[in-house]
mmCIF file of C-alpha atoms and ligand atoms in Angstrom:
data_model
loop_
_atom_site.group_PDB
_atom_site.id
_atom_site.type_symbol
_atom_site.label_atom_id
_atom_site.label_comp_id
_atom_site.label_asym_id
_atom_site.label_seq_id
_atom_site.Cartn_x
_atom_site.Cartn_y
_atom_site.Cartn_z
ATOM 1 C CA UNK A 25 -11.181 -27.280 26.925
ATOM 2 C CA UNK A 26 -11.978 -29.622 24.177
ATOM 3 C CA UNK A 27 -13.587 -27.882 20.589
ATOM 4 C CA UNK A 28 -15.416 -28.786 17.983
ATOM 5 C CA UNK A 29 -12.586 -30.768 16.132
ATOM 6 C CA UNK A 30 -12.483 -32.932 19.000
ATOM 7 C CA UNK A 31 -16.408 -33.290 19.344
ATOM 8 C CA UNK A 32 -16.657 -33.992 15.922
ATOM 9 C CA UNK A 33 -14.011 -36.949 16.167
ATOM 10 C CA UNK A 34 -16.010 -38.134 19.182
ATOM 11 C CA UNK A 35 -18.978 -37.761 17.215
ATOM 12 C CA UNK A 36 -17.048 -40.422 14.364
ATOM 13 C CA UNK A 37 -15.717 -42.814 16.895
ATOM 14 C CA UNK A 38 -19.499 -43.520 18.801
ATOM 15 C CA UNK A 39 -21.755 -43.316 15.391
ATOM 16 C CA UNK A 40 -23.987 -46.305 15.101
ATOM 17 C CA UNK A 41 -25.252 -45.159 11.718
ATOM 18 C CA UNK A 42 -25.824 -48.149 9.397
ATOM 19 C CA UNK A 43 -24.827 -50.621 12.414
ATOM 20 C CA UNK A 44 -28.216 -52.179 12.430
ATOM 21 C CA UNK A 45 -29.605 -51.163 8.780
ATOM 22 C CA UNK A 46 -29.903 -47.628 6.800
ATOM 23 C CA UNK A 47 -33.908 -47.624 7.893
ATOM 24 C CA UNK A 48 -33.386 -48.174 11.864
ATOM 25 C CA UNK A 49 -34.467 -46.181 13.614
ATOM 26 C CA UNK A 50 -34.433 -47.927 17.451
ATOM 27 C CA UNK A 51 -30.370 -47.332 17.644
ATOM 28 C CA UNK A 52 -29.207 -49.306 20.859
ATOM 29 C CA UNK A 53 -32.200 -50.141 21.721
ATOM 30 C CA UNK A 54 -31.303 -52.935 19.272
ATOM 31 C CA UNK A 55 -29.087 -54.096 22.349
ATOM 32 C CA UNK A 56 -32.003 -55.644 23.821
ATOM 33 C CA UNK A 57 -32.287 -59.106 23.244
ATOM 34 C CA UNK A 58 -34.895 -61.217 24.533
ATOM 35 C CA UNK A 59 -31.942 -63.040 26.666
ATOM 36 C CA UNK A 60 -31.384 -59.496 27.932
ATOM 37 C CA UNK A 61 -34.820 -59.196 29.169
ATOM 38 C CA UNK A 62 -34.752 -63.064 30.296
ATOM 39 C CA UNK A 63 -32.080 -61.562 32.233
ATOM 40 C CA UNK A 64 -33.887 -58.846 33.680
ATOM 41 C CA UNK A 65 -36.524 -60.375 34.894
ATOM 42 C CA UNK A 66 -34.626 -63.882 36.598
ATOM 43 C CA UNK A 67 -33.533 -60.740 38.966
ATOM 44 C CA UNK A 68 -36.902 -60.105 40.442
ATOM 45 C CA UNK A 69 -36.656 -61.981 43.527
ATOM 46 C CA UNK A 70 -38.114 -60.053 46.500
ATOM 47 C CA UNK A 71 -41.714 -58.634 44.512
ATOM 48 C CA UNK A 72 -40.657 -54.817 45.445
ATOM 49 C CA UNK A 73 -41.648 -52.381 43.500
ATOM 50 C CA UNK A 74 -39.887 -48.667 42.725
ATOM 51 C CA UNK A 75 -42.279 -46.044 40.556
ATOM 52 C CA UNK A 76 -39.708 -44.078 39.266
ATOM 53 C CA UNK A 77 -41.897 -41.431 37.634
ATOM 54 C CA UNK A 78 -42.251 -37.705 39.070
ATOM 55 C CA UNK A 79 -45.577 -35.579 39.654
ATOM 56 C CA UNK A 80 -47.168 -34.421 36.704
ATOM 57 C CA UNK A 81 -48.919 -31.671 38.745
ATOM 58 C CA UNK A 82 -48.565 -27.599 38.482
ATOM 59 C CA UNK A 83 -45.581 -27.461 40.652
ATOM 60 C CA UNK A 84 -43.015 -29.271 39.045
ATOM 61 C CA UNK A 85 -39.504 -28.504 37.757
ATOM 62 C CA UNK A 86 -40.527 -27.149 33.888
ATOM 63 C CA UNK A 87 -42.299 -23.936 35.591
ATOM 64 C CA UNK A 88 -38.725 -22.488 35.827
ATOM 65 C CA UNK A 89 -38.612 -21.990 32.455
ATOM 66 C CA UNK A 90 -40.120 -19.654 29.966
ATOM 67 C CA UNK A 91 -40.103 -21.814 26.737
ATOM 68 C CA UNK A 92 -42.061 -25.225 28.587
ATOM 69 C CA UNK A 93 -44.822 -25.209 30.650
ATOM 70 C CA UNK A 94 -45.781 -27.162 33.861
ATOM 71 C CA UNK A 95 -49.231 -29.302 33.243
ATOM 72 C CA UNK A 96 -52.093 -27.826 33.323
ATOM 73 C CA UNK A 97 -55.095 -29.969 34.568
ATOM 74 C CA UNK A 98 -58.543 -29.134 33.816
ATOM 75 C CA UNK A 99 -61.543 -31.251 34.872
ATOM 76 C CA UNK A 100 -63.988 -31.908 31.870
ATOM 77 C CA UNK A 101 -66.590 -33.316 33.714
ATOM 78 C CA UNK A 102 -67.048 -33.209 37.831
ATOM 79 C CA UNK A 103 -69.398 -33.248 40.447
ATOM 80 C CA UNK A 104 -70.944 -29.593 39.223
ATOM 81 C CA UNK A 105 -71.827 -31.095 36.349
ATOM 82 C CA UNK A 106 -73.389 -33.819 37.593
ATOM 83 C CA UNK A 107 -75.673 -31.818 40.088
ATOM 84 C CA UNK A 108 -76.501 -29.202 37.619
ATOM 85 C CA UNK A 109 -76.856 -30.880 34.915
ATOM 86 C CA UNK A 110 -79.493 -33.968 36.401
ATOM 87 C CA UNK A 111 -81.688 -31.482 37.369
ATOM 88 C CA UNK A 112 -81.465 -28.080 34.535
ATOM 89 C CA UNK A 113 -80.028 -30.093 31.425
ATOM 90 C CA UNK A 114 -82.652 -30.322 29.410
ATOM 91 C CA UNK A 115 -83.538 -26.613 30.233
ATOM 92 C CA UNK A 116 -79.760 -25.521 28.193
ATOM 93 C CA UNK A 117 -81.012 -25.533 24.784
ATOM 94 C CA UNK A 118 -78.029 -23.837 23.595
ATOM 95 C CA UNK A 119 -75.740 -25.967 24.805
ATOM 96 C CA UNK A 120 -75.650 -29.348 22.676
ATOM 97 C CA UNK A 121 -72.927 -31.040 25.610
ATOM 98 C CA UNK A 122 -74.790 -30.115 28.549
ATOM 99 C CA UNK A 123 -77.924 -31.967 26.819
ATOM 100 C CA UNK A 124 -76.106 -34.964 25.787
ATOM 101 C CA UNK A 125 -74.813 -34.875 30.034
ATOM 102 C CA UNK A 126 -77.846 -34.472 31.179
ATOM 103 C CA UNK A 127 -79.168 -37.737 29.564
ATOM 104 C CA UNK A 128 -76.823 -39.708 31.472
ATOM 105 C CA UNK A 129 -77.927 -38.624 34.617
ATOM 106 C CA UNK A 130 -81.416 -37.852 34.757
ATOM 107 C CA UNK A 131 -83.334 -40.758 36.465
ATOM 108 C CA UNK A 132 -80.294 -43.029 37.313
ATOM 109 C CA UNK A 133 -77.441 -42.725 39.838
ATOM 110 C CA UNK A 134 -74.368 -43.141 37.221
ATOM 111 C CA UNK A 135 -71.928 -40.170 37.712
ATOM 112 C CA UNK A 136 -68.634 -39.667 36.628
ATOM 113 C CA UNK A 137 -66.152 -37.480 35.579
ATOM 114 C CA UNK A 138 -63.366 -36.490 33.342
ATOM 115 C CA UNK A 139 -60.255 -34.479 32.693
ATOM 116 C CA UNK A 140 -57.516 -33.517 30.146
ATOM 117 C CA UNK A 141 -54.250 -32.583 30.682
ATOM 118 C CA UNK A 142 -52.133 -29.679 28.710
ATOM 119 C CA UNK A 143 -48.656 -29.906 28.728
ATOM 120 C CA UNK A 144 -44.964 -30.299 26.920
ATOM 121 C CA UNK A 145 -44.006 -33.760 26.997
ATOM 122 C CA UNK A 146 -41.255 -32.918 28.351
ATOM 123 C CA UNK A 147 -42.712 -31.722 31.407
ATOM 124 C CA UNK A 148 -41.512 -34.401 34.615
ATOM 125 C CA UNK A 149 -40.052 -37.792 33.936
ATOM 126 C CA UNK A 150 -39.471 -38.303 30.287
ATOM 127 C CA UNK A 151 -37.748 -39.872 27.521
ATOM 128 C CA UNK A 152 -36.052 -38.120 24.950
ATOM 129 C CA UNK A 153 -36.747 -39.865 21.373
ATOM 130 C CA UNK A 154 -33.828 -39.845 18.985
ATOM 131 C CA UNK A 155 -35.622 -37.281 17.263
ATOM 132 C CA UNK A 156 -35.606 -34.854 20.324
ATOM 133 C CA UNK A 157 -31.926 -33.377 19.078
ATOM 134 C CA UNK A 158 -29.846 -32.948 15.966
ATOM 135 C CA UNK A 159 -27.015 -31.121 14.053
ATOM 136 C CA UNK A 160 -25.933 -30.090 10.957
ATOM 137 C CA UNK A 161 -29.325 -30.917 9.042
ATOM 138 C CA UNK A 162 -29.729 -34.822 9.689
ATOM 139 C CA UNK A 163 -30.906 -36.705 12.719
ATOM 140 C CA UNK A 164 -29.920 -40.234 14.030
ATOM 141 C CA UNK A 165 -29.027 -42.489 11.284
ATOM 142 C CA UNK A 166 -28.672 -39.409 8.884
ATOM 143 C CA UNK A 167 -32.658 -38.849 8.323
ATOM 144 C CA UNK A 168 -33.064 -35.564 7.198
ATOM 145 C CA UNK A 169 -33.952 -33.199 9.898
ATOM 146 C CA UNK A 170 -36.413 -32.039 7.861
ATOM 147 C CA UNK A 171 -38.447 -35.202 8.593
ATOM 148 C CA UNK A 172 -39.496 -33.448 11.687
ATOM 149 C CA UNK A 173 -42.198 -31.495 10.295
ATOM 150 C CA UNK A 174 -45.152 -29.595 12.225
ATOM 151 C CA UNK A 175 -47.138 -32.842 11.682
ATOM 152 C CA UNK A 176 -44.895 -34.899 13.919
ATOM 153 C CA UNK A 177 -41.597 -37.198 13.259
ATOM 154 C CA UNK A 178 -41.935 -38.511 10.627
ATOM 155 C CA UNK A 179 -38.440 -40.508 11.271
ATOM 156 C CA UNK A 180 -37.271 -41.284 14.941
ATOM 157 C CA UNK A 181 -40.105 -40.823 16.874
ATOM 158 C CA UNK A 182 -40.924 -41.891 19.672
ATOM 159 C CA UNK A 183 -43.669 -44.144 18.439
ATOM 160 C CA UNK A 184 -40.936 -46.542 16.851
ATOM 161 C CA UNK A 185 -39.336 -47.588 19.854
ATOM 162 C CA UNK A 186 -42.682 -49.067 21.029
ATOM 163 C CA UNK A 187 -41.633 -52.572 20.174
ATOM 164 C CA UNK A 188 -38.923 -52.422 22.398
ATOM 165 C CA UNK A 189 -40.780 -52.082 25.605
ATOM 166 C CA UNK A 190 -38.543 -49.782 27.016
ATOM 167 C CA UNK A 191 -37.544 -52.915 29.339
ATOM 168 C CA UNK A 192 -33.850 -54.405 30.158
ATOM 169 C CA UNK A 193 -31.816 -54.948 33.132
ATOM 170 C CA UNK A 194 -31.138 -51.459 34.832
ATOM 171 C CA UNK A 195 -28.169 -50.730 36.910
ATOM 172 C CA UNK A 196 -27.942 -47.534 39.283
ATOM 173 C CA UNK A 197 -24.899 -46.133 39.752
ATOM 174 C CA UNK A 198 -25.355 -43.647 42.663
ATOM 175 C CA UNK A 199 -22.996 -40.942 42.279
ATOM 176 C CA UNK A 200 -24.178 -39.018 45.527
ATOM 177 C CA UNK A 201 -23.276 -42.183 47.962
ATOM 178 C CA UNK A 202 -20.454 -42.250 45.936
ATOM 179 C CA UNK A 203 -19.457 -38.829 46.363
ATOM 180 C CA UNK A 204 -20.767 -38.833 50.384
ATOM 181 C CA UNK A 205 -22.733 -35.969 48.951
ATOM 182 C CA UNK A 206 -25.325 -34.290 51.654
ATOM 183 C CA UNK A 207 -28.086 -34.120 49.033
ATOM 184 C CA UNK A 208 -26.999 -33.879 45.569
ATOM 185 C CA UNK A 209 -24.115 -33.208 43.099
ATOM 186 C CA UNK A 210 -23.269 -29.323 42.874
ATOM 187 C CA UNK A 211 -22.171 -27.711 39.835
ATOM 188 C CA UNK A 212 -18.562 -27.805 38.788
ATOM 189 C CA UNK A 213 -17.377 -31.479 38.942
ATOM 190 C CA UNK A 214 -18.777 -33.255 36.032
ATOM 191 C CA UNK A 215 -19.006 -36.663 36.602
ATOM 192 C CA UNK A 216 -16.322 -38.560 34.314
ATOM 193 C CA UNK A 217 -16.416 -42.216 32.699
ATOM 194 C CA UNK A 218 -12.975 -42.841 34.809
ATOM 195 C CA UNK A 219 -15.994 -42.185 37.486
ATOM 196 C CA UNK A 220 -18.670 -43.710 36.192
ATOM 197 C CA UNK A 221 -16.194 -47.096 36.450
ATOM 198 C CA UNK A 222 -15.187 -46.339 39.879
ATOM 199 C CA UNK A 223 -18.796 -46.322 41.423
ATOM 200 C CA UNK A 224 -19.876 -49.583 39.567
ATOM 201 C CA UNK A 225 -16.807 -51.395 40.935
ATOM 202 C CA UNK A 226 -17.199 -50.175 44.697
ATOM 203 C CA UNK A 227 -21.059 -50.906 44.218
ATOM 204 C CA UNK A 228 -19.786 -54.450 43.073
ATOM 205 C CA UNK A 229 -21.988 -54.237 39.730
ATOM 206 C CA UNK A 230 -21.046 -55.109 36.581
ATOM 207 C CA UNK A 231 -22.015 -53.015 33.199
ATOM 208 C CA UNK A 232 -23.286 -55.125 30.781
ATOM 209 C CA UNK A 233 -24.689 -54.312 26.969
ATOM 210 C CA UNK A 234 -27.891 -53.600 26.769
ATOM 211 C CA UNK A 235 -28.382 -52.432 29.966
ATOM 212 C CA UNK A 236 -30.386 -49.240 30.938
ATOM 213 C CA UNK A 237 -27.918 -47.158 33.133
ATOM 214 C CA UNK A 238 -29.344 -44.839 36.403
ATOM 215 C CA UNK A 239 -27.364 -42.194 37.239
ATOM 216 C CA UNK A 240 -28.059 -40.785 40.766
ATOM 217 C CA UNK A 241 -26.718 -37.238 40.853
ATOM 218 C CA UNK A 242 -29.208 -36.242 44.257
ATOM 219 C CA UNK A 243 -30.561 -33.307 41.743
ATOM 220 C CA UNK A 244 -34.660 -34.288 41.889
ATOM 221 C CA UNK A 245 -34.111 -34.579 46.203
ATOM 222 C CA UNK A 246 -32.586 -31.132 46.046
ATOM 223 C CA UNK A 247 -35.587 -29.601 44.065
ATOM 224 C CA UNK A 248 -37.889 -31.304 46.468
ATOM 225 C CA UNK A 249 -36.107 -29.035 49.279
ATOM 226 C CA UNK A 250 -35.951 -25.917 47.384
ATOM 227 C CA UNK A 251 -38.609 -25.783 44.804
ATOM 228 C CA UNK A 252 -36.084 -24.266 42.698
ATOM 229 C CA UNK A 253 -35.715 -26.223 39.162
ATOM 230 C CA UNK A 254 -33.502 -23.652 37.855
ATOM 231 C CA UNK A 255 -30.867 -24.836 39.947
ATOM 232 C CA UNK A 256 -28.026 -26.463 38.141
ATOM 233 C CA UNK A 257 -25.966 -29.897 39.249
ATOM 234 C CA UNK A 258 -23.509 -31.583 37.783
ATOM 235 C CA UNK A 259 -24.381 -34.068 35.283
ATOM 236 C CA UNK A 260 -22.416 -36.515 32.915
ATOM 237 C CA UNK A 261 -19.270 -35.229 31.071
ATOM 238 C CA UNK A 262 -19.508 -34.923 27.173
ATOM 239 C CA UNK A 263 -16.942 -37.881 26.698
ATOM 240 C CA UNK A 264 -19.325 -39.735 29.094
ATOM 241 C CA UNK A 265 -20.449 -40.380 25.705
ATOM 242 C CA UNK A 266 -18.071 -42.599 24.334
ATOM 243 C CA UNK A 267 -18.541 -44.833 27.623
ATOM 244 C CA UNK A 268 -21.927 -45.642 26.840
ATOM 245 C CA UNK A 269 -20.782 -46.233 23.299
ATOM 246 C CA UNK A 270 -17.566 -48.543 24.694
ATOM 247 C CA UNK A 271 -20.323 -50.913 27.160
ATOM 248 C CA UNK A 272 -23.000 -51.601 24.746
ATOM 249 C CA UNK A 273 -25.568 -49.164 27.233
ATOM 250 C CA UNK A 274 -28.970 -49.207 25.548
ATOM 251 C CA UNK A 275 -30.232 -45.952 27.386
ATOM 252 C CA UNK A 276 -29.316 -43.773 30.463
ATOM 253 C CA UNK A 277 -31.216 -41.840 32.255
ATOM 254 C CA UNK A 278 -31.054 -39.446 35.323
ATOM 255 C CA UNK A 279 -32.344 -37.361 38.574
ATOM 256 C CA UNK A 280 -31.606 -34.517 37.257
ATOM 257 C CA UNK A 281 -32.889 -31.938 34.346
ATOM 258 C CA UNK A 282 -30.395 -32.609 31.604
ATOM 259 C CA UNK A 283 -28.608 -35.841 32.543
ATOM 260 C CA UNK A 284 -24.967 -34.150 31.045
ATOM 261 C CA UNK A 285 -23.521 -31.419 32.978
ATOM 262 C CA UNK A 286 -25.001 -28.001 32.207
ATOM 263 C CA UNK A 287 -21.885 -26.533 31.809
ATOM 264 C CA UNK A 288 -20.512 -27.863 27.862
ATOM 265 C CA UNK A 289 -17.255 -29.377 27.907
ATOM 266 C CA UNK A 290 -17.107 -27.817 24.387
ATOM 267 C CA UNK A 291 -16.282 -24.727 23.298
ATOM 268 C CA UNK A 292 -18.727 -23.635 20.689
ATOM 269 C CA UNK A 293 -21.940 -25.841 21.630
ATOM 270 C CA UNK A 294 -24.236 -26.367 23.793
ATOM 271 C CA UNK A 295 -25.446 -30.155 25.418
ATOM 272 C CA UNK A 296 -22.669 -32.300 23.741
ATOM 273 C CA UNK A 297 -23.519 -35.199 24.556
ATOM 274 C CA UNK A 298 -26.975 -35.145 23.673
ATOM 275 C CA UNK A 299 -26.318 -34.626 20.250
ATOM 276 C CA UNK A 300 -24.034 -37.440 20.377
ATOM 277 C CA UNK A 301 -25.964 -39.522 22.275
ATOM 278 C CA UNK A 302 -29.454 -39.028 20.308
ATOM 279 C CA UNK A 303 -27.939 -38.345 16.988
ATOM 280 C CA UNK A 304 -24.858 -40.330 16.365
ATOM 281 C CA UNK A 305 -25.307 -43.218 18.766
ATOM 282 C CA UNK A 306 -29.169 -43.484 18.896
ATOM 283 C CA UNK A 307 -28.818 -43.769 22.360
ATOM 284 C CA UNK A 308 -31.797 -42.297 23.999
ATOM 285 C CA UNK A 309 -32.142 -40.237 27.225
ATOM 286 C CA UNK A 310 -34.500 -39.886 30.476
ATOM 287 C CA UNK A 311 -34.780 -37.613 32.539
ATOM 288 C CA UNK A 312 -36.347 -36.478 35.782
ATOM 289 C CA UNK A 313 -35.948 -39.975 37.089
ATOM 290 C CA UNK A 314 -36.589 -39.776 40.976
ATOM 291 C CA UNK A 315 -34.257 -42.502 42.006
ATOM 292 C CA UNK A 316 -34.047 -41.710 45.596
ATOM 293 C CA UNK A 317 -35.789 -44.386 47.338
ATOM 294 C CA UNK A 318 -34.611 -47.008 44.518
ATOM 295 C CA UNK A 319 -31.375 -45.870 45.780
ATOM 296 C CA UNK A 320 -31.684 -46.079 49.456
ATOM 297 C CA UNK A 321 -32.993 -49.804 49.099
ATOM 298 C CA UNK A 322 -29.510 -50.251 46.456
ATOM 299 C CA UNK A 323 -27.536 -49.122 49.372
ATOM 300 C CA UNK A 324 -29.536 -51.334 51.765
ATOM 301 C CA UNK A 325 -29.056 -54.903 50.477
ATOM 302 C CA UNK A 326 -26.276 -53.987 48.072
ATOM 303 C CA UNK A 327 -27.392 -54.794 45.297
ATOM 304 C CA UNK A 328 -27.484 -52.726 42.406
ATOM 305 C CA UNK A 329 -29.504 -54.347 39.245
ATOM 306 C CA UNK A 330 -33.119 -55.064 38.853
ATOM 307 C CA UNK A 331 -35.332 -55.476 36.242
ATOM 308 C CA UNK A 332 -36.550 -51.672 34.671
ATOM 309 C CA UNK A 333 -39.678 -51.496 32.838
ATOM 310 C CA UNK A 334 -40.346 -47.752 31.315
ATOM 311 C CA UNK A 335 -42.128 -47.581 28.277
ATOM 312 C CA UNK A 336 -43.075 -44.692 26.535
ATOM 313 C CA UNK A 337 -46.748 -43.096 25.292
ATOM 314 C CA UNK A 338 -47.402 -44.211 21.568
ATOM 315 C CA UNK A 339 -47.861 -40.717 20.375
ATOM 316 C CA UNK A 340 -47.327 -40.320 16.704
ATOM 317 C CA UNK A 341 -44.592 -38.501 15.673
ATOM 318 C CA UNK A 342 -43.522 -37.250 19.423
ATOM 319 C CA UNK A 343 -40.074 -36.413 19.880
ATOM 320 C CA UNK A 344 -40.348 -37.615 24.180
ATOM 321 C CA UNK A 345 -42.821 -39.290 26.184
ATOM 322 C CA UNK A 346 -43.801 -38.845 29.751
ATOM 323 C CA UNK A 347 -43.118 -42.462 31.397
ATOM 324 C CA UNK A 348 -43.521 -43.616 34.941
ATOM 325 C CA UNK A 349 -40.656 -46.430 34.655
ATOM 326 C CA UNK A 350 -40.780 -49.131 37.590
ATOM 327 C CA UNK A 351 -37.451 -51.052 38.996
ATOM 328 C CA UNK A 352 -38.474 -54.055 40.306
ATOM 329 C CA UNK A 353 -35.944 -56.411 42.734
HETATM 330 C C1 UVW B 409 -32.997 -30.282 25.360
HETATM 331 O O1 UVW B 409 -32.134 -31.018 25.013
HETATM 332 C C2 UVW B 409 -33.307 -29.044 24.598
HETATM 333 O O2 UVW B 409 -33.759 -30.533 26.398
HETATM 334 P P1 UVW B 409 -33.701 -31.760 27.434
HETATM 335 O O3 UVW B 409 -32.581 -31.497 28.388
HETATM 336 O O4 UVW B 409 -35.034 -31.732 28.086
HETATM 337 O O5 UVW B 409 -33.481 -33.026 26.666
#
């Protein structure tokens, strides 16, 4: 089993620090030229349409674990309200809100109503921002990792990738077909680059820079079945890392909870390859990508790029974003 020594060579031979400036902080999103998105989009040719996004709702995958939460929904303003309110309003003098709701809908048929929504942001489909991981005291380009303060980001948030979209030409490779896997990838084969190769030449797809890579490990179909998003799959190798770093990828992002296997291919730390990814490459991560029926119409016509759109929520100083990324063939 590799060690540190050999993770911190890794960790030298796929830095991007200072490629594109000492102040960037978009890392390979910088791949993404507007000929790459030109790209992207000339392969829209049949108008269909694949939400990749999970439920946000009080069931999903996070609830398995103690340190994030699922979302929690609450309804601001409903049809209670409403009924109450038209009629007794005015009546709730200690109540300043319930006056100023009552005004709306005394004497006139306008009702609506409201919610808000409590929750990590890394609750269902997400990206990680560069920000989201780090080691030995600096984050991706070397910013201190100090920068993340309890105001926020202040460097690599995920606010600064906003002019980037996220959009480029995505490319699944779907490890379960691959595999002839019943539902998804169990734990203890990590997928290797050697691998990732071997699917994208028997899908007949080529890997391109800039791209936005899907891998399909069957690991959000499986949770469906069981409810269970404790259970592990296999994910990505560590040294999956230095493939993304040897095609040009500008993100990857997964079915599964972690995208990398859960199970470190180095001895003395935990998630490898997101600290190289997000840290030394600037390569940023998704996860909880529900690629199934994406996947089934890949398999169907064979063809395995389209354009991806997936951009992120502008909030300051966040280090992830829910997204609901669409493929579009
Ligand atoms: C961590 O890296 C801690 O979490 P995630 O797998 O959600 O990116």
């Amino acid at each position: 089993m590799a060690g540190l020594t050999d993770f911190r060579r890794v960790a030298r031979e796929v830095s991007n620090w200072g490629r594109w400036g000492d102040a960037d902080e978009l890392g390979t999103l910088n791949f993404i030229t507007a000929e790459k998105i030109t790209e992207a989009a000339s392969l829209v040719k049949h108008g269909k349409v694949f939400p990749l996004g999970v439920d946000f709702g009080s069931s999903g995958p996070q609830g398995a674990f103690q340190f994030r939460h699922n979302p929690i929904h609450v309804m601001t303003v409903d049809g209670g309200d409403t009924s109450t309110l038209a009629q007794h309003g005015p009546q709730w003098d200690r109540n300043p809100g319930a006056q100023e709701l009552s005004k709306y809908f005394q004497d006139n048929p306008f009702r609506f109503n409201d919610d808000m929504i409590i929750m990590p942001l890394q609750a269902a489909t997400q990206w990680d921002a560069l920000s989201h991981v780090y080691y030995d005291d600096q984050l991706y380009n070397g910013f201190p990792a100090g920068s993340v303060t309890s105001f926020g980001a202040f460097h690599c948030g995920i606010d600064k990738v906003d002019g980037k979209g996220i959009t480029s030409r995505g490319v699944l490779l779907d490890l379960v077909r691959h595999r002839g896997a019943d539902t998804f990838l169990e734990l203890g084969n990590p997928i290797t680059p050697g691998e990732l190769d071997d699917v994208a030449r028997s899908q007949q797809v080529t890997i391109g820079r800039g791209d936005i890579v899907l891998i399909r490990t069957g690991w959000w179909a499986r949770f469906l079945e069981t409810g269970d998003g404790s259970e592990l799959g296999a994910g990505l190798d560590w040294r999956c890392a230095s493939w993304l770093h040897d095609h040009d990828i500008a993100a990857v992002a997964a079915d599964n909870l972690m995208v990398e296997d859960p199970v470190s291919g180095v001895k003395g730390t935990f998630l490898p390859m997101h600290m190289l990814c997000l840290r030394d490459m600037g390569l940023m991560l998704g996860e909880y990508w529900d690629l199934t029926a994406l996947a089934a119409d890949c398999a169907a016509d064979g063809i395995y790029e389209f354009q991806l759109v997936a951009p992120p929520l502008r909030v300051v100083g966040a280090v992830g974003s829910p997204v609901n990324p669409i493929a579009i063939k």
